[in-house]
C-alpha cells in the first residue's frame, strides 16, 4: 500500500451516521460518573497467544490496516447519537504493558487489567499488548467502556480486528412485533424488577476505589455435560453455581442472610438484522438467586424455570419492540432504577468468544474477560469461553473480604452436582483450587511515540454479558 494512503481514518461514508443511542448507554455513562474510578465501567477482553511478544509497532500496523473494516471503532457519542470522529487514528488507541513476573501467569495478568485509562473525547476503546507475565505467551487485550459497547458489540469489533469477516446474515429480516401474551409477561417481569432486593453488606469506610478479582479455569465440557444431564442450559448451570457461591460468601463475610437478585442479559437482537459494533445490544432482566449454599438438580431446574420465558423468540421480539416504543426519558428512568443496588445486587454474564481469531498467523488459543463493576453492586460475575476452555470470574470492591471463597465454593458445587447427576464417581479428583491471593505487582511501561502507556494495578487477584438467556 502506498505510504500516502491513510488507512487509520474512518470516513463518515464508511459508517451509517446519526445512529441513535439508547437509554442504557446514557445510564451507564451516569454510573461511570458515580463510580470511584472510570475503569469500573470498563470491560477487558483478553486474547491469549503463544510465542514471543511482537513489537508494539507491528500491532499498531495491524490495527491500522484492519480499522477501516470496523467503522464502530471510530464512533463517538455526540448528544443522543453515535457519529464518526473526524480525528480518529486507530494507532493512537494501541498501547503496551510490560509486567515483571513471568511466574505470575493469568492471575497477574487479570489483576493488572482491572484499572486503566480510556480516552474521554475520542472513541472509548483501547488495545493493549501485554507480556512479561509468563514465558512463551502474550496477550492482546481489548478494553472498552460499557457506555460505548457491551460484550455483544465488543465481539463484533474483536472479530473485525482479529478474525475472519462474519458470514452474511441472509436470514429474512425479523420485525419486532408486540405479542399480547408476551407483552403481559414482559410487563410483569419489569414490574417485579422494582421490588427491593437484599442489600449487600456495607463496605468499610475509606478505600481508594480498587477492585479485586477471583477467577478460575474450568473445562467447558463439564458444564455442558451437567446441562445436558439436567435438561437445562450452560447459562442456567453458571447462574445456579454463582448463586450458591455468593450466598456462601455473604455468610462468611456477614452473618445476616439476604435474598439477592441479579440482572442477566436479555438478547433482543433480531434475526436478519445487521447490528453495528457500537452501543449496547442486549437488554437486561432481573432474576432471583435461589437461596442456599448448595446446588442440586432440583434447584438447577428451578433456576432454569425462572428465566425460561426470556428464551422464547416472541418474548425477545416483544421486549425489543416495547423498548423502541418507550420514550427516552422513561427508558432511562427504568434502567437507572433497575440497576440501583436497592433493586439489583449484581450482574451475571456469559461471553463466548468466536473461533478463528488470530494475529500475524498466530491463533488465539484461549480468551477470557475482566468485567466491570457497577457502583454499589456486590459483584459482577462472568463465565467466558473459548473452544473447550471456560473461565469464571468474580469482581468486587477490594474492601470486601474473602473473595477467593466464591471460586472455591463455585468449584465445590460443580463437583457435587456432577456426583449427584452420576457424571463422576466420589473417587474422582475434585477440581483444582485457585491459587492463593497475591498482591498485584508493579508494572512497567515502554515509552512510545504516542506517550507513556503504563498502567499500575492496585487490586488483588486469585486464580482460577447476566447469563446469556439464549
CSV table of C-alpha atoms in Angstrom, one decimal:
chain,number,residue,atom,x,y,z
A,1,UNK,CA,0.0,0.0,0.0
A,2,UNK,CA,1.5,3.4,-0.9
A,3,UNK,CA,2.7,5.3,2.1
A,4,UNK,CA,0.5,8.3,1.1
A,5,UNK,CA,-2.7,6.3,1.6
A,6,UNK,CA,-4.2,6.8,5.1
A,7,UNK,CA,-5.8,3.7,6.5
A,8,UNK,CA,-6.3,4.7,10.1
A,9,UNK,CA,-9.1,7.1,9.4
A,10,UNK,CA,-12.7,6.0,9.3
A,11,UNK,CA,-14.6,8.4,7.0
A,12,UNK,CA,-18.2,9.2,7.5
A,13,UNK,CA,-19.2,7.4,4.3
A,14,UNK,CA,-17.9,4.1,5.8
A,15,UNK,CA,-20.4,4.1,8.6
A,16,UNK,CA,-24.1,5.0,8.8
A,17,UNK,CA,-24.0,8.3,10.7
A,18,UNK,CA,-26.6,9.5,13.2
A,19,UNK,CA,-27.2,6.1,14.9
A,20,UNK,CA,-29.3,6.8,17.9
A,21,UNK,CA,-28.0,5.9,21.3
A,22,UNK,CA,-30.3,4.1,23.7
A,23,UNK,CA,-31.3,4.8,27.3
A,24,UNK,CA,-29.0,2.1,28.6
A,25,UNK,CA,-25.9,3.9,27.3
A,26,UNK,CA,-26.9,7.2,28.9
A,27,UNK,CA,-27.4,5.4,32.3
A,28,UNK,CA,-24.1,3.7,32.0
A,29,UNK,CA,-22.4,7.0,31.4
A,30,UNK,CA,-24.1,8.3,34.5
A,31,UNK,CA,-23.0,5.3,36.5
A,32,UNK,CA,-19.4,5.9,35.4
A,33,UNK,CA,-19.5,9.4,36.9
A,34,UNK,CA,-20.7,7.9,40.2
A,35,UNK,CA,-18.1,5.2,40.3
A,36,UNK,CA,-14.9,5.6,42.3
A,37,UNK,CA,-12.9,5.2,39.1
A,38,UNK,CA,-14.0,5.4,35.4
A,39,UNK,CA,-12.3,2.0,35.0
A,40,UNK,CA,-15.1,0.4,37.0
A,41,UNK,CA,-17.2,0.6,33.8
A,42,UNK,CA,-14.6,-0.9,31.6
A,43,UNK,CA,-14.8,-4.4,30.1
A,44,UNK,CA,-11.5,-6.0,29.0
A,45,UNK,CA,-11.4,-9.0,26.6
A,46,UNK,CA,-8.1,-10.9,26.9
A,47,UNK,CA,-6.9,-12.9,23.9
A,48,UNK,CA,-4.0,-15.3,24.7
A,49,UNK,CA,-1.4,-16.2,22.1
A,50,UNK,CA,1.6,-18.5,22.2
A,51,UNK,CA,5.1,-17.3,21.3
A,52,UNK,CA,7.3,-14.3,21.8
A,53,UNK,CA,5.5,-11.0,22.0
A,54,UNK,CA,5.5,-8.9,18.8
A,55,UNK,CA,6.6,-5.3,18.7
A,56,UNK,CA,4.2,-2.6,19.5
A,57,UNK,CA,4.8,-1.2,16.0
A,58,UNK,CA,3.6,-4.4,14.5
A,59,UNK,CA,0.4,-4.5,16.5
A,60,UNK,CA,-0.3,-0.8,15.6
A,61,UNK,CA,0.3,-1.6,11.9
A,62,UNK,CA,-2.1,-4.5,12.1
A,63,UNK,CA,-4.8,-2.4,13.8
A,64,UNK,CA,-4.3,0.5,11.4
A,65,UNK,CA,-4.9,-1.9,8.5
A,66,UNK,CA,-7.9,-3.5,10.0
A,67,UNK,CA,-9.6,-0.4,11.4
A,68,UNK,CA,-11.3,0.7,8.1
A,69,UNK,CA,-13.3,-2.6,8.2
A,70,UNK,CA,-14.5,-1.9,11.7
A,71,UNK,CA,-16.2,1.5,11.5
A,72,UNK,CA,-17.6,1.3,15.0
A,73,UNK,CA,-14.0,1.9,16.3
A,74,UNK,CA,-14.3,5.5,15.1
A,75,UNK,CA,-17.6,6.3,16.7
A,76,UNK,CA,-18.1,8.9,19.5
A,77,UNK,CA,-21.2,10.0,21.3
A,78,UNK,CA,-22.5,13.4,20.4
A,79,UNK,CA,-25.7,14.2,22.2
A,80,UNK,CA,-28.0,11.3,21.8
A,81,UNK,CA,-26.4,9.9,18.7
A,82,UNK,CA,-23.3,7.9,17.6
A,83,UNK,CA,-21.3,9.8,15.0
A,84,UNK,CA,-17.9,9.3,13.4
A,85,UNK,CA,-14.9,11.1,14.9
A,86,UNK,CA,-13.1,13.1,12.2
A,87,UNK,CA,-9.8,12.9,14.2
A,88,UNK,CA,-9.8,9.2,14.8
A,89,UNK,CA,-6.5,7.4,14.3
A,90,UNK,CA,-6.5,3.7,15.2
A,91,UNK,CA,-2.8,3.6,16.2
A,92,UNK,CA,-3.4,6.1,19.0
A,93,UNK,CA,-5.5,3.5,20.8
A,94,UNK,CA,-2.9,0.8,20.8
A,95,UNK,CA,-0.5,0.6,23.8
A,96,UNK,CA,1.9,-1.8,25.6
A,97,UNK,CA,2.0,-3.1,29.1
A,98,UNK,CA,5.1,-5.0,30.4
A,99,UNK,CA,4.8,-7.0,33.6
A,100,UNK,CA,7.7,-8.0,35.7
A,101,UNK,CA,6.9,-11.5,37.0
A,102,UNK,CA,7.0,-14.4,34.5
A,103,UNK,CA,5.6,-16.7,37.2
A,104,UNK,CA,2.5,-14.6,37.8
A,105,UNK,CA,0.5,-16.2,35.0
A,106,UNK,CA,-3.1,-15.2,34.2
A,107,UNK,CA,-3.7,-14.2,37.9
A,108,UNK,CA,-1.1,-11.4,37.5
A,109,UNK,CA,-2.5,-10.5,34.0
A,110,UNK,CA,-6.1,-10.2,35.2
A,111,UNK,CA,-5.1,-8.1,38.2
A,112,UNK,CA,-3.1,-5.7,36.1
A,113,UNK,CA,-6.0,-5.2,33.8
A,114,UNK,CA,-8.5,-4.2,36.5
A,115,UNK,CA,-7.6,-0.5,36.0
A,116,UNK,CA,-6.6,1.6,33.1
A,117,UNK,CA,-7.4,4.8,31.2
A,118,UNK,CA,-9.5,5.3,28.2
A,119,UNK,CA,-9.8,8.5,26.1
A,120,UNK,CA,-12.7,10.7,27.1
A,121,UNK,CA,-13.2,12.8,24.0
A,122,UNK,CA,-12.2,10.1,21.5
A,123,UNK,CA,-13.7,6.6,20.8
A,124,UNK,CA,-13.8,4.9,24.1
A,125,UNK,CA,-11.7,1.8,23.5
A,126,UNK,CA,-8.1,0.7,23.6
A,127,UNK,CA,-5.9,-2.3,22.8
A,128,UNK,CA,-3.0,-3.4,25.0
A,129,UNK,CA,-0.2,-5.7,24.1
A,130,UNK,CA,0.7,-7.3,27.4
A,131,UNK,CA,3.7,-9.6,28.1
A,132,UNK,CA,6.1,-10.4,30.9
A,133,UNK,CA,3.6,-12.4,33.0
A,134,UNK,CA,4.6,-15.8,31.5
A,135,UNK,CA,7.2,-17.5,29.3
A,136,UNK,CA,6.2,-18.0,25.7
A,137,UNK,CA,2.8,-16.3,25.8
A,138,UNK,CA,1.5,-12.8,25.4
A,139,UNK,CA,-1.9,-11.2,25.4
A,140,UNK,CA,-3.8,-8.8,23.2
A,141,UNK,CA,-6.4,-7.1,25.5
A,142,UNK,CA,-9.3,-5.1,24.0
A,143,UNK,CA,-10.7,-2.7,26.6
A,144,UNK,CA,-13.9,-0.6,26.0
A,145,UNK,CA,-16.2,1.5,28.1
A,146,UNK,CA,-19.6,-0.1,28.9
A,147,UNK,CA,-21.3,3.0,27.7
A,148,UNK,CA,-19.5,2.6,24.4
A,149,UNK,CA,-20.4,-1.0,23.8
A,150,UNK,CA,-21.4,-4.1,25.7
A,151,UNK,CA,-19.9,-7.6,25.2
A,152,UNK,CA,-22.1,-8.3,22.2
A,153,UNK,CA,-20.9,-5.2,20.3
A,154,UNK,CA,-17.3,-5.8,21.5
A,155,UNK,CA,-17.3,-9.2,19.9
A,156,UNK,CA,-18.1,-7.6,16.5
A,157,UNK,CA,-15.0,-5.3,16.9
A,158,UNK,CA,-12.8,-8.2,18.1
A,159,UNK,CA,-13.8,-10.3,15.1
A,160,UNK,CA,-13.1,-7.4,12.8
A,161,UNK,CA,-9.6,-6.9,14.2
A,162,UNK,CA,-8.5,-10.5,14.7
A,163,UNK,CA,-10.9,-12.8,12.9
A,164,UNK,CA,-12.4,-13.6,9.5
A,165,UNK,CA,-15.3,-11.4,8.4
A,166,UNK,CA,-18.6,-12.6,9.9
A,167,UNK,CA,-20.8,-14.5,7.4
A,168,UNK,CA,-23.5,-12.6,5.6
A,169,UNK,CA,-26.8,-12.6,7.5
A,170,UNK,CA,-29.0,-13.9,4.8
A,171,UNK,CA,-31.9,-14.8,7.1
A,172,UNK,CA,-35.1,-12.9,6.3
A,173,UNK,CA,-35.4,-9.8,8.4
A,174,UNK,CA,-37.5,-10.2,11.5
A,175,UNK,CA,-39.5,-7.2,12.5
A,176,UNK,CA,-40.1,-6.7,16.3
A,177,UNK,CA,-43.7,-7.0,17.0
A,178,UNK,CA,-45.9,-6.9,20.0
A,179,UNK,CA,-47.4,-10.3,21.1
A,180,UNK,CA,-50.2,-9.6,23.7
A,181,UNK,CA,-49.3,-12.7,25.7
A,182,UNK,CA,-45.5,-11.9,25.6
A,183,UNK,CA,-46.2,-8.2,26.4
A,184,UNK,CA,-48.0,-9.3,29.5
A,185,UNK,CA,-45.1,-11.4,30.6
A,186,UNK,CA,-42.6,-8.6,29.9
A,187,UNK,CA,-44.7,-6.1,31.8
A,188,UNK,CA,-44.9,-8.5,34.7
A,189,UNK,CA,-41.2,-9.1,34.8
A,190,UNK,CA,-40.4,-5.3,34.6
A,191,UNK,CA,-42.9,-4.6,37.4
A,192,UNK,CA,-41.2,-7.3,39.6
A,193,UNK,CA,-37.9,-5.8,38.9
A,194,UNK,CA,-38.7,-2.8,41.1
A,195,UNK,CA,-39.3,-4.9,44.2
A,196,UNK,CA,-36.4,-4.4,46.6
A,197,UNK,CA,-33.5,-6.9,46.8
A,198,UNK,CA,-31.4,-7.8,49.7
A,199,UNK,CA,-28.7,-5.3,50.2
A,200,UNK,CA,-25.1,-6.4,50.2
A,201,UNK,CA,-23.1,-5.9,53.4
A,202,UNK,CA,-21.9,-2.4,53.9
A,203,UNK,CA,-18.4,-1.6,52.8
A,204,UNK,CA,-15.8,-0.5,55.4
A,205,UNK,CA,-15.1,3.3,55.3
A,206,UNK,CA,-12.3,4.6,53.2
A,207,UNK,CA,-10.8,2.7,50.3
A,208,UNK,CA,-9.2,4.0,47.1
A,209,UNK,CA,-11.7,2.5,44.6
A,210,UNK,CA,-9.5,-0.5,43.9
A,211,UNK,CA,-11.3,-3.7,42.7
A,212,UNK,CA,-10.4,-7.4,43.4
A,213,UNK,CA,-10.9,-10.4,41.1
A,214,UNK,CA,-11.2,-14.1,41.9
A,215,UNK,CA,-11.1,-16.4,38.9
A,216,UNK,CA,-10.7,-20.0,37.8
A,217,UNK,CA,-10.5,-22.0,34.6
A,218,UNK,CA,-12.9,-25.0,34.1
A,219,UNK,CA,-13.3,-27.4,31.3
A,220,UNK,CA,-16.4,-26.3,29.4
A,221,UNK,CA,-17.3,-29.9,28.6
A,222,UNK,CA,-18.0,-30.4,32.3
A,223,UNK,CA,-20.6,-27.6,32.3
A,224,UNK,CA,-22.1,-28.9,29.0
A,225,UNK,CA,-22.4,-32.4,30.5
A,226,UNK,CA,-24.2,-31.1,33.6
A,227,UNK,CA,-26.5,-29.0,31.4
A,228,UNK,CA,-27.4,-32.0,29.2
A,229,UNK,CA,-28.0,-34.3,32.1
A,230,UNK,CA,-30.3,-31.8,33.9
A,231,UNK,CA,-32.1,-30.6,30.7
A,232,UNK,CA,-31.0,-27.0,31.2
A,233,UNK,CA,-28.6,-24.6,29.5
A,234,UNK,CA,-25.0,-23.9,30.4
A,235,UNK,CA,-26.1,-20.4,31.4
A,236,UNK,CA,-28.5,-21.9,33.9
A,237,UNK,CA,-25.7,-24.0,35.4
A,238,UNK,CA,-23.5,-21.0,35.7
A,239,UNK,CA,-26.2,-18.9,37.3
A,240,UNK,CA,-27.1,-21.6,39.9
A,241,UNK,CA,-23.4,-22.1,40.8
A,242,UNK,CA,-22.9,-18.4,41.1
A,243,UNK,CA,-26.0,-18.0,43.4
A,244,UNK,CA,-24.6,-20.7,45.8
A,245,UNK,CA,-21.2,-19.2,45.8
A,246,UNK,CA,-22.5,-15.7,46.5
A,247,UNK,CA,-24.8,-16.9,49.4
A,248,UNK,CA,-21.8,-18.8,50.9
A,249,UNK,CA,-19.6,-15.7,50.5
A,250,UNK,CA,-22.2,-13.4,52.2
A,251,UNK,CA,-22.5,-15.9,55.1
A,252,UNK,CA,-18.7,-15.8,55.5
A,253,UNK,CA,-18.5,-12.1,55.1
A,254,UNK,CA,-21.7,-11.2,57.0
A,255,UNK,CA,-23.8,-13.3,59.4
A,256,UNK,CA,-27.1,-11.8,58.1
A,257,UNK,CA,-28.6,-13.9,55.3
A,258,UNK,CA,-30.1,-11.7,52.5
A,259,UNK,CA,-32.3,-12.5,49.5
A,260,UNK,CA,-30.5,-11.4,46.4
A,261,UNK,CA,-31.4,-10.6,42.7
A,262,UNK,CA,-29.1,-10.5,39.7
A,263,UNK,CA,-29.5,-8.9,36.3
A,264,UNK,CA,-28.9,-11.1,33.3
A,265,UNK,CA,-28.7,-10.0,29.7
A,266,UNK,CA,-31.8,-10.2,27.6
A,267,UNK,CA,-30.9,-10.9,24.0
A,268,UNK,CA,-33.2,-8.5,21.9
A,269,UNK,CA,-31.2,-8.8,18.7
A,270,UNK,CA,-33.3,-9.8,15.7
A,271,UNK,CA,-32.7,-12.4,13.1
A,272,UNK,CA,-31.8,-10.9,9.8
A,273,UNK,CA,-30.9,-7.5,11.2
A,274,UNK,CA,-27.3,-6.4,10.9
A,275,UNK,CA,-26.1,-4.8,14.2
A,276,UNK,CA,-23.2,-2.4,14.4
A,277,UNK,CA,-20.3,-2.8,16.8
A,278,UNK,CA,-21.2,0.3,18.8
A,279,UNK,CA,-23.7,0.7,21.6
A,280,UNK,CA,-25.4,-1.8,24.0
A,281,UNK,CA,-27.2,-4.5,22.1
A,282,UNK,CA,-28.5,-6.6,25.0
A,283,UNK,CA,-31.3,-5.6,27.4
A,284,UNK,CA,-31.4,-6.8,31.0
A,285,UNK,CA,-33.9,-8.7,33.0
A,286,UNK,CA,-33.8,-9.4,36.8
A,287,UNK,CA,-33.9,-12.9,38.1
A,288,UNK,CA,-33.9,-14.2,41.7
A,289,UNK,CA,-30.9,-16.1,43.0
A,290,UNK,CA,-32.0,-19.4,44.7
A,291,UNK,CA,-31.5,-19.3,48.4
A,292,UNK,CA,-28.9,-21.7,49.6
A,293,UNK,CA,-25.3,-22.6,49.6
A,294,UNK,CA,-25.7,-25.9,47.7
A,295,UNK,CA,-26.8,-26.7,44.1
A,296,UNK,CA,-28.9,-29.7,43.5
A,297,UNK,CA,-30.7,-31.0,40.4
A,298,UNK,CA,-33.9,-29.6,41.8
A,299,UNK,CA,-32.5,-26.1,42.4
A,300,UNK,CA,-30.9,-26.2,39.0
A,301,UNK,CA,-34.3,-26.9,37.4
A,302,UNK,CA,-35.8,-24.0,39.4
A,303,UNK,CA,-33.1,-21.7,38.2
A,304,UNK,CA,-33.8,-22.6,34.6
A,305,UNK,CA,-37.6,-22.2,35.1
A,306,UNK,CA,-37.1,-18.6,36.5
A,307,UNK,CA,-35.6,-17.5,33.1
A,308,UNK,CA,-37.5,-19.8,30.7
A,309,UNK,CA,-39.8,-17.1,29.3
A,310,UNK,CA,-36.8,-14.9,28.3
A,311,UNK,CA,-35.6,-17.5,25.8
A,312,UNK,CA,-38.8,-17.5,23.7
A,313,UNK,CA,-38.4,-15.6,20.4
A,314,UNK,CA,-41.7,-13.9,20.8
A,315,UNK,CA,-40.7,-12.7,24.3
A,316,UNK,CA,-37.4,-11.2,23.0
A,317,UNK,CA,-39.1,-9.6,19.9
A,318,UNK,CA,-41.8,-8.1,22.1
A,319,UNK,CA,-39.3,-6.8,24.6
A,320,UNK,CA,-37.4,-5.2,21.7
A,321,UNK,CA,-40.5,-3.5,20.3
A,322,UNK,CA,-41.5,-2.3,23.8
A,323,UNK,CA,-38.0,-0.8,24.3
A,324,UNK,CA,-38.3,1.0,20.9
A,325,UNK,CA,-41.8,2.4,21.8
A,326,UNK,CA,-40.8,3.6,25.3
A,327,UNK,CA,-40.0,7.4,25.4
A,328,UNK,CA,-36.3,8.0,26.0
A,329,UNK,CA,-36.7,9.6,29.5
A,330,UNK,CA,-38.9,6.8,30.6
A,331,UNK,CA,-36.4,4.2,29.4
A,332,UNK,CA,-33.5,5.9,31.2
A,333,UNK,CA,-35.5,6.2,34.4
A,334,UNK,CA,-36.5,2.5,34.3
A,335,UNK,CA,-32.9,1.4,33.5
A,336,UNK,CA,-31.5,3.6,36.3
A,337,UNK,CA,-33.8,2.1,38.9
A,338,UNK,CA,-33.3,-1.4,37.7
A,339,UNK,CA,-29.5,-1.1,38.2
A,340,UNK,CA,-29.8,0.6,41.6
A,341,UNK,CA,-28.3,-1.6,44.4
A,342,UNK,CA,-31.7,-1.4,46.1
A,343,UNK,CA,-33.1,-3.4,43.3
A,344,UNK,CA,-30.2,-5.4,41.8
A,345,UNK,CA,-27.3,-6.8,43.8
A,346,UNK,CA,-25.1,-7.9,40.9
A,347,UNK,CA,-24.7,-8.7,37.2
A,348,UNK,CA,-24.2,-12.3,36.0
A,349,UNK,CA,-23.0,-12.5,32.4
A,350,UNK,CA,-21.8,-15.0,29.8
A,351,UNK,CA,-19.3,-14.3,27.0
A,352,UNK,CA,-18.5,-16.8,24.2
A,353,UNK,CA,-15.5,-15.9,22.0
A,354,UNK,CA,-15.6,-16.9,18.3
A,355,UNK,CA,-13.2,-19.4,16.9
A,356,UNK,CA,-10.7,-18.4,14.3
A,357,UNK,CA,-9.2,-15.4,16.0
A,358,UNK,CA,-5.5,-14.8,15.2
A,359,UNK,CA,-2.8,-12.2,15.0
A,360,UNK,CA,0.1,-12.4,12.5
A,361,UNK,CA,-0.7,-16.1,11.7
A,362,UNK,CA,-0.6,-17.0,15.4
A,363,UNK,CA,-4.0,-18.4,16.6
A,364,UNK,CA,-5.7,-17.3,19.8
A,365,UNK,CA,-5.6,-20.4,22.0
A,366,UNK,CA,-7.7,-19.1,24.9
A,367,UNK,CA,-9.6,-16.0,26.0
A,368,UNK,CA,-11.4,-14.6,29.0
A,369,UNK,CA,-13.0,-11.3,30.1
A,370,UNK,CA,-12.2,-9.0,33.0
A,371,UNK,CA,-15.6,-7.5,33.7
A,372,UNK,CA,-16.8,-4.1,35.0
A,373,UNK,CA,-18.4,-3.4,38.4
A,374,UNK,CA,-21.4,-1.1,38.8
A,375,UNK,CA,-21.4,1.3,41.7
A,376,UNK,CA,-22.9,-0.1,44.9
A,377,UNK,CA,-23.2,-3.7,43.5
A,378,UNK,CA,-21.9,-6.6,45.4
A,379,UNK,CA,-20.1,-8.1,42.4
A,380,UNK,CA,-20.0,-8.7,38.7
A,381,UNK,CA,-19.8,-12.4,37.7
A,382,UNK,CA,-18.9,-13.7,34.2
A,383,UNK,CA,-18.4,-17.0,32.5
A,384,UNK,CA,-16.3,-16.7,29.4
A,385,UNK,CA,-15.5,-19.5,27.0
A,386,UNK,CA,-13.2,-20.1,24.0
A,387,UNK,CA,-13.3,-23.6,22.5
A,388,UNK,CA,-13.3,-26.1,25.3
A,389,UNK,CA,-11.9,-23.6,27.8
A,390,UNK,CA,-14.1,-21.7,30.2
A,391,UNK,CA,-13.2,-19.1,32.8
A,392,UNK,CA,-15.4,-17.9,35.7
A,393,UNK,CA,-14.6,-14.5,37.3
A,394,UNK,CA,-16.0,-12.6,40.3
A,395,UNK,CA,-15.1,-8.9,40.5
A,396,UNK,CA,-15.9,-6.8,43.6
A,397,UNK,CA,-14.6,-3.9,45.6
A,398,UNK,CA,-11.3,-4.7,47.1
A,399,UNK,CA,-12.6,-3.9,50.6
A,400,UNK,CA,-14.9,-6.9,50.6
A,401,UNK,CA,-13.2,-9.8,52.4
A,402,UNK,CA,-12.7,-13.5,51.4
A,403,UNK,CA,-13.5,-13.2,47.7
A,404,UNK,CA,-11.4,-16.3,46.9
A,405,UNK,CA,-14.1,-18.3,48.8
A,406,UNK,CA,-16.6,-17.6,45.9
A,407,UNK,CA,-14.4,-19.5,43.5
A,408,UNK,CA,-13.7,-22.4,45.8
A,409,UNK,CA,-17.4,-22.8,46.6
A,410,UNK,CA,-18.4,-22.5,42.9
A,411,UNK,CA,-16.0,-25.3,42.1
A,412,UNK,CA,-17.1,-27.5,45.0
A,413,UNK,CA,-20.8,-27.1,44.0
A,414,UNK,CA,-19.9,-28.2,40.4
A,415,UNK,CA,-18.1,-31.3,41.8
A,416,UNK,CA,-21.2,-32.1,44.0
A,417,UNK,CA,-23.6,-31.5,41.1
A,418,UNK,CA,-21.6,-33.8,38.8
A,419,UNK,CA,-21.7,-36.5,41.5
A,420,UNK,CA,-25.4,-36.2,42.0
A,421,UNK,CA,-26.1,-36.5,38.3
A,422,UNK,CA,-23.8,-39.5,38.0
A,423,UNK,CA,-21.2,-37.7,35.9
A,424,UNK,CA,-18.3,-38.6,38.2
A,425,UNK,CA,-17.6,-41.0,41.0
A,426,UNK,CA,-16.8,-39.9,44.5
A,427,UNK,CA,-13.3,-41.1,43.9
A,428,UNK,CA,-12.8,-38.7,41.1
A,429,UNK,CA,-10.4,-35.9,42.0
A,430,UNK,CA,-12.0,-32.6,42.7
A,431,UNK,CA,-11.4,-29.5,40.6
A,432,UNK,CA,-8.2,-27.7,41.4
A,433,UNK,CA,-8.5,-24.9,43.8
A,434,UNK,CA,-7.5,-21.4,42.8
A,435,UNK,CA,-4.0,-20.0,43.5
A,436,UNK,CA,-3.6,-18.2,46.8
A,437,UNK,CA,-4.2,-14.4,46.9
A,438,UNK,CA,-1.2,-12.4,45.7
A,439,UNK,CA,-0.7,-8.6,45.7
A,440,UNK,CA,-0.8,-7.1,42.3
A,441,UNK,CA,2.7,-6.3,41.3
A,442,UNK,CA,4.0,-3.1,40.0
A,443,UNK,CA,4.1,-2.8,36.2
A,444,UNK,CA,6.5,-1.0,33.9
A,445,UNK,CA,5.8,0.6,30.6
A,446,UNK,CA,7.9,1.2,27.5
A,447,UNK,CA,7.8,4.7,26.2
A,448,UNK,CA,6.3,5.0,22.8
A,449,UNK,CA,6.0,7.8,20.2
A,450,UNK,CA,2.4,8.4,21.5
A,451,UNK,CA,3.4,8.8,25.1
A,452,UNK,CA,3.5,6.6,28.1
A,453,UNK,CA,1.1,3.7,28.0
A,454,UNK,CA,1.8,2.4,31.5
A,455,UNK,CA,-0.7,1.0,34.0
A,456,UNK,CA,-0.3,0.1,37.6
A,457,UNK,CA,-2.7,-2.4,39.1
A,458,UNK,CA,-3.5,-1.9,42.8
A,459,UNK,CA,-6.1,-4.7,43.3
A,460,UNK,CA,-5.5,-8.3,44.2
A,461,UNK,CA,-6.2,-11.4,42.1
A,462,UNK,CA,-6.8,-15.0,42.6
A,463,UNK,CA,-6.5,-18.0,40.3
A,464,UNK,CA,-8.8,-19.8,38.6
A,465,UNK,CA,-22.9,-10.4,29.3
A,466,UNK,CA,-26.0,-11.5,33.4
A,467,UNK,CA,-26.2,-15.2,31.9
A,468,UNK,CA,-27.0,-15.0,28.2
A,469,UNK,CA,-30.5,-16.4,28.1
A,470,UNK,CA,-30.2,-17.7,24.6
